[in-house]
XYZ file of C-alpha atoms in Angstrom:
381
model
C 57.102 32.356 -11.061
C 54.034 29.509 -11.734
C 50.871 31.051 -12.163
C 48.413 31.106 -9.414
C 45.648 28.527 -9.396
C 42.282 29.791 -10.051
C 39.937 28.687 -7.380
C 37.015 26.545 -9.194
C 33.816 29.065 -7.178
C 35.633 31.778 -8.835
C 36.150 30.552 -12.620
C 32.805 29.650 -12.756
C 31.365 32.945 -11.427
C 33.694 34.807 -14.453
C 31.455 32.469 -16.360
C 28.243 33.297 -15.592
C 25.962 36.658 -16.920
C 24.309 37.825 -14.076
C 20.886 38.271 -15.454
C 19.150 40.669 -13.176
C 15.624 42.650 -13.037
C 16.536 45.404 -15.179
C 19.792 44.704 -15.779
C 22.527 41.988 -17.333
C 26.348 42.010 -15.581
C 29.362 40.597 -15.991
C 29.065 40.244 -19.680
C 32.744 40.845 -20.993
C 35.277 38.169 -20.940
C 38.338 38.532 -18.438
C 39.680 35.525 -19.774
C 42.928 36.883 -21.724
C 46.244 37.264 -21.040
C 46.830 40.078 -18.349
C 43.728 41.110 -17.246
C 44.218 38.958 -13.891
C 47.772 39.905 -12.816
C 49.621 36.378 -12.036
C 47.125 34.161 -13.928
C 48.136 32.416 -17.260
C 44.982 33.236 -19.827
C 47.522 32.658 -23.141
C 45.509 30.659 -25.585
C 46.656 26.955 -26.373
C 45.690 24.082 -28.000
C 46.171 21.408 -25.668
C 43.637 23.766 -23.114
C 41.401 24.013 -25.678
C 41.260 20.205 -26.772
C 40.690 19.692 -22.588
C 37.987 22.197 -22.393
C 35.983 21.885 -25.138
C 32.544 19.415 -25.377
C 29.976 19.296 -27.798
C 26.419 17.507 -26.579
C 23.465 16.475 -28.440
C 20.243 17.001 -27.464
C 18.131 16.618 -30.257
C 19.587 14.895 -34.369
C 16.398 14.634 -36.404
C 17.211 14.928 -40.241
C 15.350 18.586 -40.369
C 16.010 19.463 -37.157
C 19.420 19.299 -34.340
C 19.945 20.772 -31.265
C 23.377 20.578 -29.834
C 25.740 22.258 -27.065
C 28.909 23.820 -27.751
C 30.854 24.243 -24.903
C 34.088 25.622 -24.088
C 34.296 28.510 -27.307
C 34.060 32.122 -27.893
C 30.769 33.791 -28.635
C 32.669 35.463 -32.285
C 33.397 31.192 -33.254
C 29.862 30.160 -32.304
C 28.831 33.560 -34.002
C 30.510 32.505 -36.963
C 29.236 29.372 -37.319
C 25.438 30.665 -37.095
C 26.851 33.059 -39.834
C 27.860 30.773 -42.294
C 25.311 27.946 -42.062
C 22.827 31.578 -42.645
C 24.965 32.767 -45.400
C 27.436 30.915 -46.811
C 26.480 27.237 -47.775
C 25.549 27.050 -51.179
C 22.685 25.241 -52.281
C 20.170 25.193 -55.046
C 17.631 27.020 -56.209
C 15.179 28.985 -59.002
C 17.260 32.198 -60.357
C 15.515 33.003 -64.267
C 11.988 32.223 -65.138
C 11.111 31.671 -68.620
C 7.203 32.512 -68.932
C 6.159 31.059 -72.100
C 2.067 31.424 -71.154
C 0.245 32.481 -68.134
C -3.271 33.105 -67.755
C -3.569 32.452 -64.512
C -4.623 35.146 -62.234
C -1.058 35.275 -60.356
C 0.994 37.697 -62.385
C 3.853 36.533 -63.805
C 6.274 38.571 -61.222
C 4.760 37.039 -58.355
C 4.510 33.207 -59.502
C 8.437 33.930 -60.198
C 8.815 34.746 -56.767
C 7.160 32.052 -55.280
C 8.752 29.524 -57.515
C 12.105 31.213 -56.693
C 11.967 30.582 -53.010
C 10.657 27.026 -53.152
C 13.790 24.835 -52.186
C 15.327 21.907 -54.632
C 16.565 18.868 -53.244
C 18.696 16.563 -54.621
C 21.439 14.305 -54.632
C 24.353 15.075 -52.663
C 27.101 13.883 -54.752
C 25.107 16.065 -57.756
C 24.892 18.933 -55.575
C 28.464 19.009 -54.350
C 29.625 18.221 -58.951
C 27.478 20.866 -59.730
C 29.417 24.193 -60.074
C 28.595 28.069 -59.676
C 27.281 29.875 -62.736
C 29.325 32.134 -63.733
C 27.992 34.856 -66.477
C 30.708 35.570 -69.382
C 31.127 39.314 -70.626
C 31.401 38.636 -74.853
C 31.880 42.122 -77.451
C 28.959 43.547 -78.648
C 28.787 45.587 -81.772
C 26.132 47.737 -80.068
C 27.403 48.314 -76.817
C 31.291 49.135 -76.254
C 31.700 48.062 -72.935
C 30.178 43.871 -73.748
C 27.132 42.659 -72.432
C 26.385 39.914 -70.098
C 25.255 36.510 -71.895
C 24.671 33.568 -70.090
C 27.222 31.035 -70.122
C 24.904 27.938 -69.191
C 26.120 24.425 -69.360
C 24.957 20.951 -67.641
C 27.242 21.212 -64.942
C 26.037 24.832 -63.525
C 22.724 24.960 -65.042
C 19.045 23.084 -63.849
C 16.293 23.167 -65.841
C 12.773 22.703 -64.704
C 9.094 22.919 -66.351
C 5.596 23.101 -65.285
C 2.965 22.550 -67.604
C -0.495 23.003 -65.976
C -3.911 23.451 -67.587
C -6.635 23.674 -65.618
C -10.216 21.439 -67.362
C -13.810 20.595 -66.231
C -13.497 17.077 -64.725
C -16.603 16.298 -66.341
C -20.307 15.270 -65.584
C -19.643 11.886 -64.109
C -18.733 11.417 -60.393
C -19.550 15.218 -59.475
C -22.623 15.795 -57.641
C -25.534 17.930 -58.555
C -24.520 21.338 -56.701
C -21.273 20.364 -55.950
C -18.919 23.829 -55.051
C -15.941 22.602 -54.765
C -12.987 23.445 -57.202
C -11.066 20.164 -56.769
C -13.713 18.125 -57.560
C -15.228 20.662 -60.176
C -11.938 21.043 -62.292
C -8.931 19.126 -62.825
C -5.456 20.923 -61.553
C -7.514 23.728 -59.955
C -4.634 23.824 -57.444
C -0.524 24.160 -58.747
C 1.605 22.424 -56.326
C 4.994 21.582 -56.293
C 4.890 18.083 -57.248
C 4.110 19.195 -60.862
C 7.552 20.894 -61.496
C 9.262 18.480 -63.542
C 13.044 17.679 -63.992
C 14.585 18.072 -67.167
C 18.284 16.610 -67.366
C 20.721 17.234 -70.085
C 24.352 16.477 -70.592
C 25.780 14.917 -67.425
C 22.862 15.350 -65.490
C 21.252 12.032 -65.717
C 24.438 10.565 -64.353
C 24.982 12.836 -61.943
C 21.281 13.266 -60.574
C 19.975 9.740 -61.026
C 16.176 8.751 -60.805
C 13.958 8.520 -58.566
C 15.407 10.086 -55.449
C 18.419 11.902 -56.961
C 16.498 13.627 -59.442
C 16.417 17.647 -58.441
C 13.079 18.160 -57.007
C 10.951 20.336 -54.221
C 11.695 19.584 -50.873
C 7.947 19.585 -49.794
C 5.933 18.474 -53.056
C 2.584 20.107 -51.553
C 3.707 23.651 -51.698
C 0.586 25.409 -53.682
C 2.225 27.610 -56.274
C -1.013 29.115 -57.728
C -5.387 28.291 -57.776
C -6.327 27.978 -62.058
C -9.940 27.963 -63.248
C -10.838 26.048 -66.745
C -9.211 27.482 -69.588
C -6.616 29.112 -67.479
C -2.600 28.002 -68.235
C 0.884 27.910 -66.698
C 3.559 27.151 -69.738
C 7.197 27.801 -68.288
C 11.053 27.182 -67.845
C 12.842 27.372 -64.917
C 16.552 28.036 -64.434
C 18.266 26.922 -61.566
C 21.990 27.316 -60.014
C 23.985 27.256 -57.238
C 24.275 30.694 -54.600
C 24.826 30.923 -51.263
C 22.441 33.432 -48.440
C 24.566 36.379 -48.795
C 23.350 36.478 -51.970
C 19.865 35.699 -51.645
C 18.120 34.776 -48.641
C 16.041 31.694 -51.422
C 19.632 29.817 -51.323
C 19.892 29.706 -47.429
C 19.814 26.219 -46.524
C 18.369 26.741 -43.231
C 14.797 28.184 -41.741
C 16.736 29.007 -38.464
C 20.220 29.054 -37.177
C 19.939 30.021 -33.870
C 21.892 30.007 -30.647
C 21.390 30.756 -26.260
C 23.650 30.879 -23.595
C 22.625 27.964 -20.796
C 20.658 29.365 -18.131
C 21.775 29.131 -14.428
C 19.674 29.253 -11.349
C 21.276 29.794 -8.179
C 18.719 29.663 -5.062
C 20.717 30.707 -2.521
C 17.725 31.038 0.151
C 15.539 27.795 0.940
C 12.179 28.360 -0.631
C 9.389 26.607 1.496
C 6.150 25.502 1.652
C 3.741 27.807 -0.440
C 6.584 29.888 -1.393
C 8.099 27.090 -3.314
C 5.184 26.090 -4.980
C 4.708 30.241 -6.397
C 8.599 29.580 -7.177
C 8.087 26.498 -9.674
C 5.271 28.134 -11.353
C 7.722 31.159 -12.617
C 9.520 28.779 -14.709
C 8.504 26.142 -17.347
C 7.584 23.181 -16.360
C 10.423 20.938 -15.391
C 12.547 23.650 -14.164
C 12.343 23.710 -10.402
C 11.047 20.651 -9.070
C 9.887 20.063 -5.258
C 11.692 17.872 -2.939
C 10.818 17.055 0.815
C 13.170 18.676 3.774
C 14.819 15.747 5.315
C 15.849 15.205 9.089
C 19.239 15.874 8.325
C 18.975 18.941 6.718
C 16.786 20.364 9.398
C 18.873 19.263 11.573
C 21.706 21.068 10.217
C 20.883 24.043 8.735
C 19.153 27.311 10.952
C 17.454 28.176 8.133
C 15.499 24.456 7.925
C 15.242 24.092 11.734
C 12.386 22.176 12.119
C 10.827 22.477 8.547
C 11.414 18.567 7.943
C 8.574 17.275 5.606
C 7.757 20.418 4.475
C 7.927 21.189 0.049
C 11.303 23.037 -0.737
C 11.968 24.403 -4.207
C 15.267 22.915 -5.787
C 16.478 23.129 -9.632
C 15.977 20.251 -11.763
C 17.008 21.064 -15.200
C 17.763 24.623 -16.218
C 18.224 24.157 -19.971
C 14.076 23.981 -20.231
C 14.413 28.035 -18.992
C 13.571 30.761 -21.269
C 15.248 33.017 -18.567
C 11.858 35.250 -18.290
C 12.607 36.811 -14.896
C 9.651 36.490 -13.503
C 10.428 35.239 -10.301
C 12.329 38.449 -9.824
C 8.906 40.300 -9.747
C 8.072 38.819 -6.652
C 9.533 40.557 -3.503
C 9.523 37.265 -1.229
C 12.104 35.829 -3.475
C 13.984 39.167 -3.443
C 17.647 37.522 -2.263
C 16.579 34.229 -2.576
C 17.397 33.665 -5.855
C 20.087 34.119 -8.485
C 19.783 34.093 -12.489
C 22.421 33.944 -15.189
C 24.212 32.373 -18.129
C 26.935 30.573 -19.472
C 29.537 32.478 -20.937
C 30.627 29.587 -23.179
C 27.440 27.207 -23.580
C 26.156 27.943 -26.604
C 22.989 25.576 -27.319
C 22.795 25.346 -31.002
C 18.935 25.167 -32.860
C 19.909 24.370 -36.606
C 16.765 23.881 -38.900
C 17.329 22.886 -42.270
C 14.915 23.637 -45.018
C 15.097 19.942 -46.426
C 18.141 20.251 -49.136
C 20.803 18.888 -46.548
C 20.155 17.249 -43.033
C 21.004 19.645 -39.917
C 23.995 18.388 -38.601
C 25.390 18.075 -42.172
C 25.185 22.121 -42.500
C 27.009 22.489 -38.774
C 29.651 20.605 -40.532
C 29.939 22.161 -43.406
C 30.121 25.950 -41.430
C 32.902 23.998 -40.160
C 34.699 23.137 -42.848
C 34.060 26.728 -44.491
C 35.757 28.240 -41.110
C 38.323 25.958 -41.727
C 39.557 27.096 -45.239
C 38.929 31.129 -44.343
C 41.802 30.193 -41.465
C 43.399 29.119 -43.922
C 43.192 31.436 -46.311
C 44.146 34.167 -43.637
C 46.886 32.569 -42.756
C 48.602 31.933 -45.933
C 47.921 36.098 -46.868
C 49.836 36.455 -43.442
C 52.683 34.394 -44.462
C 52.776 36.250 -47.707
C 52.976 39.430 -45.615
C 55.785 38.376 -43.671
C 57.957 37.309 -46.884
């Protein structure tokens, strides 16, 4: 027996949320094999390849927006996951504080020096391997200690060397107050760490824009008055977020389900106008009855000319509700979303472009499959 068709009013409303005043509906999939007796749900390739779309809205080198549509909330879950957690990048792990007399302690400068993130040349990044620490005998401790196994191709070193001076008599005013014209390197920004390459490193990172190096050169590390000094080394390696949130490569990885409006009641005149002004701007428009709708419809009869409310472009929503305060829109007016439109914000914090990291969660889903599925095969010898 051939499945039954599935009308196309009622797949897409086992699609939508409702999104109500108090409450949200319909949120767990039906779409798996028998739940619907007589339908075929099974999963397959060739419905998937058919189904699926991806869209871009937005592909600035810091910054993508994009539309998958078509998946399961766990695979656009795990994607968010992994870009968060899971792409290893670069960055500060051991501080070596030769002299500080600053007034930021040396804890705290470590910190902040720790979560400023390194850029660098792909093809460097992507040679460079994980530091790994190597457990060697110790005559005072049975069980070994930890000593660090550093080498060029795991290991970055940085300095910064900052002493703060009077600039001097000439070109400062008589009363002048401020500290950047007063002293020299009274501010400790980024663009004073300096790259030290050793080994393979000069090869591998090559100058000027290959060189490892803060992604924003105008992040203030610390203030220094005359006399004052920062002296120190900086070791950095490769991690990933689930380690430390300082190797995440992103600021946000974020995802919503597309909005739907459904205004199943004309909204005229006045009432219209109230309607678009629940919604960002852009999201309902106003459009003019014509004859032939008031012509046609009871519910227009004789309203031709007059303002109706109609939906332009629900992906500007934010879904606040707040036409559902308002009782004469009560039955008027349907909200929801998507089940499977997932619009993507990916923000990178400057050591890969955006739609590089989506690619790379990719690619890291890719080879867990993969690994599952070779333990499963192993199972089954």
């Amino acid at each position: 027996m051939a499945p039954e068709p599935i009308l196309p009013e009622e797949a897409r409303r086992r699609k939508i949320v409702g999104v109500n005043a108090e409450t949200v509906t319909n949120v767990t999939s039906t779409d798996f094999p028998g739940h619907h007796p007589g339908e075929d749900h099974e999963w397959s390739l060739e419905k998937f390849d058919q189904n699926f779309q991806i869209q871009f809205h937005k592909n600035d080198s810091l910054d993508a927006s994009f539309s998958l549509i078509g998946i399961d909330a766990s695979i656009a879950n795990a994607f968010r996951r992994i870009m968060i957690a899971e792409i290893p990048t670069l960055a500060i792990e051991t501080v070596f504080v030769h002299n500080n007399t600053s007034i930021v302690q040396d804890e705290v400068l470590s910190a902040r020096l720790g979560l400023v993130p390194l850029t660098a040349s792909l093809s460097g990044l992507n040679w460079l391997q994980f530091y790994k620490k190597s457990a060697t005998p110790d005559d005072d401790d049975e069980g070994g200690d930890d000593r660090d196994a550093a080498a060029d191709n795991n290991t970055v070193v940085l300095k910064l060397y900052v002493e703060c001076e009077w600039r001097g008599a000439e070109g400062v005013k008589s009363g002048e107050t401020d500290p950047e014209k007063l002293y020299v390197n009274s501010s400790v920004y980024a663009k004073q760490i300096t790259f030290e390459p050793t080994g393979r490193q000069n090869q591998e990172f090559p100058e000027p824009d290959g060189h490892v190096r803060p992604v924003n050169p105008e992040i203030l590390l610390a203030k220094m008055r005359p006399g004052q000094v920062i002296d120190l080394d900086m070791h950095c390696i490769k991690g990933i977020g689930a380690d430390h949130a300082k190797f995440s490569p992103v600021a946000t990885a974020t995802y919503r389900l597309l909005p739907t409006i459904d205004i199943v009641k004309p909204i005229i005149g006045n009432d219209a106008r109230k309607f678009a002004r629940c919604f960002p701007k852009g999201v309902i428009g106003l459009e003019e009855v014509t004859e032939e709708e008031s012509e046609i419809g009871k519910e227009l009869e004789g309203m031709a000319g007059e303002k109706k409310a109609v939906v332009w472009n629900t992906f500007k929503d934010t879904v606040s509700r707040e036409c559902l305060r308002h009782d004469e829109f009560q039955g008027k007016v349907k909200l929801g979303r998507v089940r499977d439109h997932f619009i993507f914000s990916v923000e990178s914090t400057g050591q890969f472009d955006s739609d590089y990291l989506f690619l790379e969660s990719v690619k890291t889903l890719k080879a867990k499959c993969s690994r599952l599925k070779r333990q499963f095969a192993n199972v089954m010898r």
